[in-house]
Coordinates of C-alpha atoms in Angstrom, one line a residue:
X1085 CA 78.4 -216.0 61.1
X1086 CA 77.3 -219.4 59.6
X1087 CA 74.1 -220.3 57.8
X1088 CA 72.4 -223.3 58.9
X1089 CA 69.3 -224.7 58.7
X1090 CA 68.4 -225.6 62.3
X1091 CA 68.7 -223.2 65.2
X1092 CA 71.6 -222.8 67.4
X1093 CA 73.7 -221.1 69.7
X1094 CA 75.6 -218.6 67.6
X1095 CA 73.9 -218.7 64.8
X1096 CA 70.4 -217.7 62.6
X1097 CA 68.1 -219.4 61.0
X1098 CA 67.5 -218.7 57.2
X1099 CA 63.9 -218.1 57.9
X1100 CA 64.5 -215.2 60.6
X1101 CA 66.9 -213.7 58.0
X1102 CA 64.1 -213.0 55.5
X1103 CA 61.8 -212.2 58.4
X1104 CA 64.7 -209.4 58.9
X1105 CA 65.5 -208.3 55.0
X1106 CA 61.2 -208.3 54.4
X1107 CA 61.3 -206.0 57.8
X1108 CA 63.8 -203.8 56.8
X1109 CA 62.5 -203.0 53.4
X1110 CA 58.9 -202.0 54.4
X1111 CA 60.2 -200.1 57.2
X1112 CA 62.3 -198.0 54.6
X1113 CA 59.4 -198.1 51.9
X1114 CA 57.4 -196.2 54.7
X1115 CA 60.3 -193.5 55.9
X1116 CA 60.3 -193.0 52.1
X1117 CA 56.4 -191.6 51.7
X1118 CA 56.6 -189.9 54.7
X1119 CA 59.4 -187.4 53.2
X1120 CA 58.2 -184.6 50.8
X1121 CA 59.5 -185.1 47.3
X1122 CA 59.8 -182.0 44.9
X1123 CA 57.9 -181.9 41.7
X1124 CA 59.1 -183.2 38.4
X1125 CA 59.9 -180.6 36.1
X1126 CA 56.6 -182.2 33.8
X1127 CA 54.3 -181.2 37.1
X1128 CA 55.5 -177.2 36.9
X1129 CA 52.5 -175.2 36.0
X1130 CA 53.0 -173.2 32.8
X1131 CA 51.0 -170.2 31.4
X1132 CA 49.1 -172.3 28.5
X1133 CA 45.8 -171.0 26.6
X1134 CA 43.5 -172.4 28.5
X1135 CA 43.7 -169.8 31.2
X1136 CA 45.4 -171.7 33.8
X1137 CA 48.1 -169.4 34.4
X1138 CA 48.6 -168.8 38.2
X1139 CA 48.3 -172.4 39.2
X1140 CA 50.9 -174.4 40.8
X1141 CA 51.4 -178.0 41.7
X1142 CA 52.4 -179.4 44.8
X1143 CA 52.4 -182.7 46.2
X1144 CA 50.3 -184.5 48.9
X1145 CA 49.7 -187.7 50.0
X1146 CA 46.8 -188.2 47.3
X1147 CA 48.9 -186.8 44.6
X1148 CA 49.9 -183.5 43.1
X1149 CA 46.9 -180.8 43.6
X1150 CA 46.7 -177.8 41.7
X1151 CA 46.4 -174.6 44.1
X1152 CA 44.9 -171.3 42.6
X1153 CA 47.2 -168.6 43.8
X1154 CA 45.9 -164.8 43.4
X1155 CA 48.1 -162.8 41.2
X1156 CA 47.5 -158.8 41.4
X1157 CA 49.4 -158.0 38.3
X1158 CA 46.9 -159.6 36.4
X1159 CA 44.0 -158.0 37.8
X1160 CA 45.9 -154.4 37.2
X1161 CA 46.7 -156.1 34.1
X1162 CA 42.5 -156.5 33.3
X1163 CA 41.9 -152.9 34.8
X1164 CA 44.6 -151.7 32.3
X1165 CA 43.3 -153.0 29.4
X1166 CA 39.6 -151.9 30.2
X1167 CA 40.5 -148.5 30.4
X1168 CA 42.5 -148.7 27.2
X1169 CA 38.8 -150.3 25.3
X1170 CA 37.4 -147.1 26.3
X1171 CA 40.0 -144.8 25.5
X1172 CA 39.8 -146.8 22.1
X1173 CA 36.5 -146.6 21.9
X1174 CA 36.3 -142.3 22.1
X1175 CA 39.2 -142.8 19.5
X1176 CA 37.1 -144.6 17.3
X1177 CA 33.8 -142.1 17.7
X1178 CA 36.6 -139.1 17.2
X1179 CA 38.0 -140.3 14.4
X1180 CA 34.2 -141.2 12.9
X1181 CA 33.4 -137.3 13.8
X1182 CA 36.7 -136.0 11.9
X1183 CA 35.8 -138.4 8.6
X1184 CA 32.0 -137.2 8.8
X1185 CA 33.3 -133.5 8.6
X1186 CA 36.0 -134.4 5.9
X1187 CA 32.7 -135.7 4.1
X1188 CA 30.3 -133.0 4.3
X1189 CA 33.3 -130.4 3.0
X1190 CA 33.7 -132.6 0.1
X1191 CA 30.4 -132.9 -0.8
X1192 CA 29.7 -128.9 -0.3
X1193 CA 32.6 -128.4 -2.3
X1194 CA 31.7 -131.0 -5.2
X1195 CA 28.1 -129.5 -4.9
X1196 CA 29.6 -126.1 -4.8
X1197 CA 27.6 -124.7 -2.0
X1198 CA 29.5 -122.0 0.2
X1199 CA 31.5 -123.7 2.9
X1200 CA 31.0 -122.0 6.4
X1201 CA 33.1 -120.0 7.9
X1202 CA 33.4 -121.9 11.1
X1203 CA 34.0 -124.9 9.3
X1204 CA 37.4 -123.2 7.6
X1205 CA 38.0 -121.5 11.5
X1206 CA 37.7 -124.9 13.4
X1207 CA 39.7 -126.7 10.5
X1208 CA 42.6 -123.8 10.9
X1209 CA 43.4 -123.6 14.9
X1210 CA 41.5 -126.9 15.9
X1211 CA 38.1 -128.3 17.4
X1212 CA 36.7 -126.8 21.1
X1213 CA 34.4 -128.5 23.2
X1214 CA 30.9 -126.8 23.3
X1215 CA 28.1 -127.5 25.5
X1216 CA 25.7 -127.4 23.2
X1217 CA 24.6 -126.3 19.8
X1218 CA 20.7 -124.8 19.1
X1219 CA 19.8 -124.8 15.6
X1220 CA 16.1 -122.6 15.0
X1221 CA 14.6 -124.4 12.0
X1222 CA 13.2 -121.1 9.7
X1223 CA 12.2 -120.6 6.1
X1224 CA 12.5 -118.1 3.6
X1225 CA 9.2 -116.7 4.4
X1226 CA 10.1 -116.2 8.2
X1227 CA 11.3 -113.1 8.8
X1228 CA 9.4 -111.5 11.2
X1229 CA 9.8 -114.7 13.6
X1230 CA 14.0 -114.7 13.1
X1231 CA 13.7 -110.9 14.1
X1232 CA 11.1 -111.4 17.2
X1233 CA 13.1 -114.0 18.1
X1234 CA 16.6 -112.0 17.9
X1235 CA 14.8 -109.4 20.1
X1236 CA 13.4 -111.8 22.5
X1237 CA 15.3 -114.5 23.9
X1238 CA 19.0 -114.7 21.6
X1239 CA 21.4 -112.5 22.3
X1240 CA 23.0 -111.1 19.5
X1241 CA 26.2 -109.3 18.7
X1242 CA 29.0 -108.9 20.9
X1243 CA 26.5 -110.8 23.4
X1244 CA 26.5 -114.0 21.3
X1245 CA 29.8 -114.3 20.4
X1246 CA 29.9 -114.3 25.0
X1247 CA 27.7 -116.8 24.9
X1248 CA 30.0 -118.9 22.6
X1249 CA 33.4 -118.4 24.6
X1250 CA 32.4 -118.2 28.0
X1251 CA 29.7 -120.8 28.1
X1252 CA 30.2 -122.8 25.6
X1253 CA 26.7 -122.4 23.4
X1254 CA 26.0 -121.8 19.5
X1255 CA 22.6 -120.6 18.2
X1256 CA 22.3 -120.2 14.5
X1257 CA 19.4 -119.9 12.1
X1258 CA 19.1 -123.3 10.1
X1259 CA 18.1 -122.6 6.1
X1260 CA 19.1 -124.5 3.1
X1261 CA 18.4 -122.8 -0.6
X1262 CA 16.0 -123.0 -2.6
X1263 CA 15.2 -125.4 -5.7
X1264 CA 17.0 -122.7 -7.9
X1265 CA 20.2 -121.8 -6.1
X1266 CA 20.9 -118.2 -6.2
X1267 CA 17.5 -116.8 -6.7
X1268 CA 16.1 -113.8 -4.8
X1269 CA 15.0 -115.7 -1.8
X1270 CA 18.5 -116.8 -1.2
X1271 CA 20.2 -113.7 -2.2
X1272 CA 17.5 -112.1 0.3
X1273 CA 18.6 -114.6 3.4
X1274 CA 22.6 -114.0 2.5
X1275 CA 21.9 -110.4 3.3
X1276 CA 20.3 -110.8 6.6
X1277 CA 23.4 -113.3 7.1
X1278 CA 25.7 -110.6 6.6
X1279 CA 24.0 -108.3 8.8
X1280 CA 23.3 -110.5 11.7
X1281 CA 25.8 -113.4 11.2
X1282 CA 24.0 -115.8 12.9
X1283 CA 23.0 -118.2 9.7
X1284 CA 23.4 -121.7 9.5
X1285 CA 23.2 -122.7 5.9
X1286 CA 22.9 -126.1 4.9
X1287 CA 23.5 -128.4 1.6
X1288 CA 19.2 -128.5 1.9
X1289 CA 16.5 -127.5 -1.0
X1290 CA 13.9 -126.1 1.4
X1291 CA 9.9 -127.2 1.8
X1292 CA 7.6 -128.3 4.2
X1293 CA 7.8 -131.9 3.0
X1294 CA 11.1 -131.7 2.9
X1295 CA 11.3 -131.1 6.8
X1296 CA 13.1 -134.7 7.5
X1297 CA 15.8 -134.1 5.1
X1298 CA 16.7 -130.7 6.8
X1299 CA 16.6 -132.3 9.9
X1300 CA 19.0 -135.0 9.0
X1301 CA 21.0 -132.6 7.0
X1302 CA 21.3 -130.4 9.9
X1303 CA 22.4 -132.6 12.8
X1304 CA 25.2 -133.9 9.9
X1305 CA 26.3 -130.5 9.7
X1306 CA 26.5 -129.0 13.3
X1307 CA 28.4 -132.0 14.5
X1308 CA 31.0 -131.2 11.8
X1309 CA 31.0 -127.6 12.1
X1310 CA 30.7 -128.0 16.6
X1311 CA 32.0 -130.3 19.1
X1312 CA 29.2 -130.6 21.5
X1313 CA 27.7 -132.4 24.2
X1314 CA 24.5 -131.9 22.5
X1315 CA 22.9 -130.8 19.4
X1316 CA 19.3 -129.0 19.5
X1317 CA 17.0 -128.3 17.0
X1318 CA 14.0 -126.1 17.9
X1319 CA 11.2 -124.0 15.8
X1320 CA 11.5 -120.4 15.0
X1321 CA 7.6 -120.1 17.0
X1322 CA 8.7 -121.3 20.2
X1323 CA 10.4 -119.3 23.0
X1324 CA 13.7 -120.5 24.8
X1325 CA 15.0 -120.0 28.3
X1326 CA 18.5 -120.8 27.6
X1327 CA 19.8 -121.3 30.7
X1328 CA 17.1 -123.4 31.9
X1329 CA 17.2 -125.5 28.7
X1330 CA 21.6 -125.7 29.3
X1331 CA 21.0 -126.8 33.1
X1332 CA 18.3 -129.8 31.7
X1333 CA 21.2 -131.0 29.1
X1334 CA 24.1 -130.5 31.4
X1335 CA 22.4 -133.2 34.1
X1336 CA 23.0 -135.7 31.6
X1337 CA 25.9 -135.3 29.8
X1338 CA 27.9 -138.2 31.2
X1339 CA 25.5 -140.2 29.3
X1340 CA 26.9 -141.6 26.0
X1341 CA 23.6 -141.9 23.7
X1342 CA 20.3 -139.9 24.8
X1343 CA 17.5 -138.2 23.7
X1344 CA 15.8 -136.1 25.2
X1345 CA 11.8 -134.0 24.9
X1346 CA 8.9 -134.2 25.3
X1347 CA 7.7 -137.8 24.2
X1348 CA 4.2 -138.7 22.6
X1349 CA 3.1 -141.4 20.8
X1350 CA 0.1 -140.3 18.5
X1351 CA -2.3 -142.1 16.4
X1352 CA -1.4 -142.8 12.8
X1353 CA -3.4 -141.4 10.2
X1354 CA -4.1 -142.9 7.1
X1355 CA -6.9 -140.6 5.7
X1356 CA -5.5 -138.1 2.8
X1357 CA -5.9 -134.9 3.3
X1358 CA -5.9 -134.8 6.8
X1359 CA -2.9 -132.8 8.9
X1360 CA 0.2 -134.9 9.6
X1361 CA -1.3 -137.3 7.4
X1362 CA 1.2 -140.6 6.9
X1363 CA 1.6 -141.9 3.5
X1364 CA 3.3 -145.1 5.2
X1365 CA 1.0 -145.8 7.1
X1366 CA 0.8 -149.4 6.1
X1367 CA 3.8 -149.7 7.7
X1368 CA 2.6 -149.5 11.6
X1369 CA 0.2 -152.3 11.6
X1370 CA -3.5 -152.3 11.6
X1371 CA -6.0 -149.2 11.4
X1372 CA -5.9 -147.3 14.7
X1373 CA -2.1 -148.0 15.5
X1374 CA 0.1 -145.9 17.2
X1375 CA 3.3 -144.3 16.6
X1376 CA 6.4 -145.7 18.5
X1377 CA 7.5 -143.0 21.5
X1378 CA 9.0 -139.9 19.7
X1379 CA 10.1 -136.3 21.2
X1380 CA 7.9 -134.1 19.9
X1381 CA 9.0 -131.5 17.2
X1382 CA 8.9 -128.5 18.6
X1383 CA 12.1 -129.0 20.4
X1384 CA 14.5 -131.8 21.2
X1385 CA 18.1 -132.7 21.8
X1386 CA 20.5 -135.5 20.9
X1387 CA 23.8 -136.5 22.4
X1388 CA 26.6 -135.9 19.9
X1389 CA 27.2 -139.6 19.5
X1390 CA 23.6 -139.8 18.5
X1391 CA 24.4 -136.9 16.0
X1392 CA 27.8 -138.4 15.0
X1393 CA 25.4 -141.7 14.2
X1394 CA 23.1 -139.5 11.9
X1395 CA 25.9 -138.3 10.4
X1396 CA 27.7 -141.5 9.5
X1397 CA 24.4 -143.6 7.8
X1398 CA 22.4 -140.0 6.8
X1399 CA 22.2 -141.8 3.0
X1400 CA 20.3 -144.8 4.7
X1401 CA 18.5 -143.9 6.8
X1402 CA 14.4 -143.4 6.1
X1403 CA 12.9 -140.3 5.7
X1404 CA 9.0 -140.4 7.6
X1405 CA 7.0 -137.5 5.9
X1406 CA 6.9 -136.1 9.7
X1407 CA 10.2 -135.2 11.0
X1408 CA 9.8 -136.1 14.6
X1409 CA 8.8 -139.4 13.5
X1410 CA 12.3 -139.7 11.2
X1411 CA 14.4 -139.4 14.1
X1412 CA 12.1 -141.5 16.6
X1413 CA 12.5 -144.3 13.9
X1414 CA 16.7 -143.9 13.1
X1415 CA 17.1 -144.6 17.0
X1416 CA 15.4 -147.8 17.2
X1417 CA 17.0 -150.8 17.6
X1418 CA 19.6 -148.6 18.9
X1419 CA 21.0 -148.2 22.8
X1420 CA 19.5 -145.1 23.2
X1421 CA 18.0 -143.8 26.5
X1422 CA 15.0 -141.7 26.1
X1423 CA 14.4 -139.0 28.4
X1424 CA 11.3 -137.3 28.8
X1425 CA 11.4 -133.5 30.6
X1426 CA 8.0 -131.7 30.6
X1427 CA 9.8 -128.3 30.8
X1428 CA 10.7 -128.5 27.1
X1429 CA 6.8 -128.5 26.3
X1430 CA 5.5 -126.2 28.5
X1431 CA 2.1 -123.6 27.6
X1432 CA 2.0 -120.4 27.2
X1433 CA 0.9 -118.0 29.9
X1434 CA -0.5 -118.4 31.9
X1435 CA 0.9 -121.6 32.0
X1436 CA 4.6 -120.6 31.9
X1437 CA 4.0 -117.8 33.8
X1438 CA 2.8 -119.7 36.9
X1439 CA 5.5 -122.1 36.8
X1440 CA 7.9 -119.6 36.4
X1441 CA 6.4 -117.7 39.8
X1442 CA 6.3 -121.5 41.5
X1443 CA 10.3 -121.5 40.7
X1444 CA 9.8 -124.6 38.2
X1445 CA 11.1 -122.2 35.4
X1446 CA 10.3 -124.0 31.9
X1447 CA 12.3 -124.0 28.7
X1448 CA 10.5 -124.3 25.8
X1449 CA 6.9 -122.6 25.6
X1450 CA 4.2 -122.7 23.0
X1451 CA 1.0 -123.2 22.3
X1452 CA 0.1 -126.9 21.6
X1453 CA -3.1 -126.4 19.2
X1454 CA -0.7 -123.8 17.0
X1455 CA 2.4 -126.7 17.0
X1456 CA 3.7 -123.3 17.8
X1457 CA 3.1 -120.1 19.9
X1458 CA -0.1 -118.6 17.8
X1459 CA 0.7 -115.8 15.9
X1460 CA 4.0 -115.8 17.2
X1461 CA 6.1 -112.7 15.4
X1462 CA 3.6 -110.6 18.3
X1463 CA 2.9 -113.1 20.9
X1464 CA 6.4 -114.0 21.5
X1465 CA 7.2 -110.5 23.1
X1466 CA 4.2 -111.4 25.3
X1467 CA 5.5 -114.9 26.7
X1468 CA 9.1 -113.4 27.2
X1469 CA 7.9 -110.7 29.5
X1470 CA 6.2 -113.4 31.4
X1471 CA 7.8 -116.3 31.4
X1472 CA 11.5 -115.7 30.6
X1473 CA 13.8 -116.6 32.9
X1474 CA 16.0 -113.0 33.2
X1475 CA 19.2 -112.1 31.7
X1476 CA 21.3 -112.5 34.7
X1477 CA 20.4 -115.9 35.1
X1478 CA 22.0 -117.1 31.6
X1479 CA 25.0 -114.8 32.7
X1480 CA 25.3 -116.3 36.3
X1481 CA 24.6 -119.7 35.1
X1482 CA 27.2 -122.7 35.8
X1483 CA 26.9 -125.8 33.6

């Protein structure tokens, strides 16, 4: 083929040529987008930190796109670790229970107050789960109520060491000592341990204004001595129905932190000399304030992180001169769920005694005027016979 510049037979011109060569090379230019080209190995999507794992590249006609692919080993991979911030977490308030008990035998032993026999049992063979443990706040001067209550509504012997095993509940006196350790009144109460068994003592000088210290004191101690759902503390002029009181806990304990009574919210008083009189009053505001919502004292009850909680910060926190205004206060600011039941506050007869026929059993009666039931070392036998919820009941009872 010859070149020339005119036309001919035979022969192209030079100007159809590049006609032809610009035709051929746009024509391959376009087969050439029109194939799919793999990604360069810079366009691979790599795990990196800023949580882009799982995407992937691929090219289109306006350029690589990233594609969000779902991968179900990292979502197992998420449920996994949850579950192990939980199991961490029970670690952790274990492991806080176990150093708060290491504590309080240190301190009994540096103090040398006796160490309780439970404590030196459950350190031997191990810790067992409890439902829940009732401490009966008594003095030195409360004899006759300890014994009308041992004849009322706590069993005692062989029957409370049932109680214990098969379902799962401790009640013990709560006393401390007095301001000379060893003097007649406690040599008095360590024989009435020694014949009933069923004392707790605690590292405690007693007194009436001393109430928020034993409280604080006793919750520290029960959750080392018991592992319980819950921890109790009621007075030694009340009367219990045990069962009824283990059914009301037992419906909550799946919850982590609560408190549960009777909740008021009184007036604060700021005149001396009157009853419950509060010498920090300043505290709550102006004249006429209120108290923030608190279980009332007769009886209440506490989850054990609550108790672990007292346990842990018991040298910090503020002792109130009333002890149901104490623990109302340590649980503020706290996530605590508070949980009123109006059978833990109920009258006596024939207030009790009505419910009781209406099958709306309570359990916890007294008389609100006396704090307490009135005269209660007589009266007690009185609201039992009425009002108590039967023996078989606490023996049938599933919690």
């Amino acid at each position: 083929m010859s070149w020339r510049k005119g036309g001919g037979d035979g022969g192209v011109s030079r100007r159809w040529a590049v006609l032809l060569c610009l035709g051929s090379f746009c024509l391959g230019l376009l087969f050439t987008n029109r194939m799919w080209t793999l990604p360069e190995a810079n366009e691979i999507a790599r795990p990196n930190g800023n949580g882009e794992e799982g995407n992937t590249l691929v090219a289109t006609e306006c350029g690589p796109k990233k594609v969000q692919q779902h991968d179900y080993k990292d979502i197992l991979r998420v449920q996994d670790t949850h579950h192990g911030v939980q199991t961490l977490d029970k670690t952790i308030v274990s492991l806080e229970t176990e150093l708060s008990a290491a504590r309080s035998l240190q301190e009994s032993l540096l103090n040398g107050s006796p160490v309780a026999e439970e404590f030196k049992l459950s350190e031997s063979i191990g810790r067992r789960k409890y439902l829940m443990v009732i401490g009966i706040n008594t003095a030195f001067s409360s004899r006759k109520r300890r014994d009308s209550i041992r004849y009322t509504w706590m069993p005692q012997g062989e029957k409370r060491k049932k109680l214990e095993e098969e379902k799962g509940i401790i009640i013990r006196f709560v006393i401390g000592h007095s301001a000379i350790s060893g003097g007649i009144v406690d040599r008095a109460i360590e024989a009435e341990d020694r014949k009933h068994g069923d004392f707790m003592r605690i590292d405690h000088v007693e007194g009436y204004l001393a109430l928020s210290g034993k409280t604080k004191t006793y919750f520290a101690t029960a959750v080392s001595l018991w592992d319980a759902d819950f921890y109790v503390k009621v007075d030694d002029d009340v009367h219990v129905n045990i069962a009824t009181l283990g059914q009301i806990l037992s419906n909550h304990a799946l919850k982590p932190r609560v408190y549960i009574g009777c909740m008021k919210s009184g007036p604060v008083l700021s005149e001396k000399g009157v009853r419950y009189y509060e010498p920090e009053h300043w505290k709550f505001g102006e004249p006429g304030n209120k108290y923030f919502r608190h279980a009332t004292g007769q009886l209440y009850a506490i989850s054990k992180d609550l108790a672990t909680y007292i346990s842990i910060n018991r040298h910090v926190l503020h002792k109130y001169i009333n002890e149901d205004v104490s623990l109302g206060s340590w649980f503020i600011g706290l996530d605590v769920e508070h949980i009123e039941d109006r059978r833990l506050c109920c009258g006596t007869p024939p207030d009790c005694e009505w419910k009781a026929q209406a099958g709306n059993t309570c359990a916890a009666s007294f008389d609100w005027r006396c704090s307490g039931i009135c005269n209660s070392e007589g009266r007690i036998w009185e609201v039992h016979n009425k009002c108590a919820e039967g023996e078989k009941t606490l023996w049938n009872s599933t919690f």
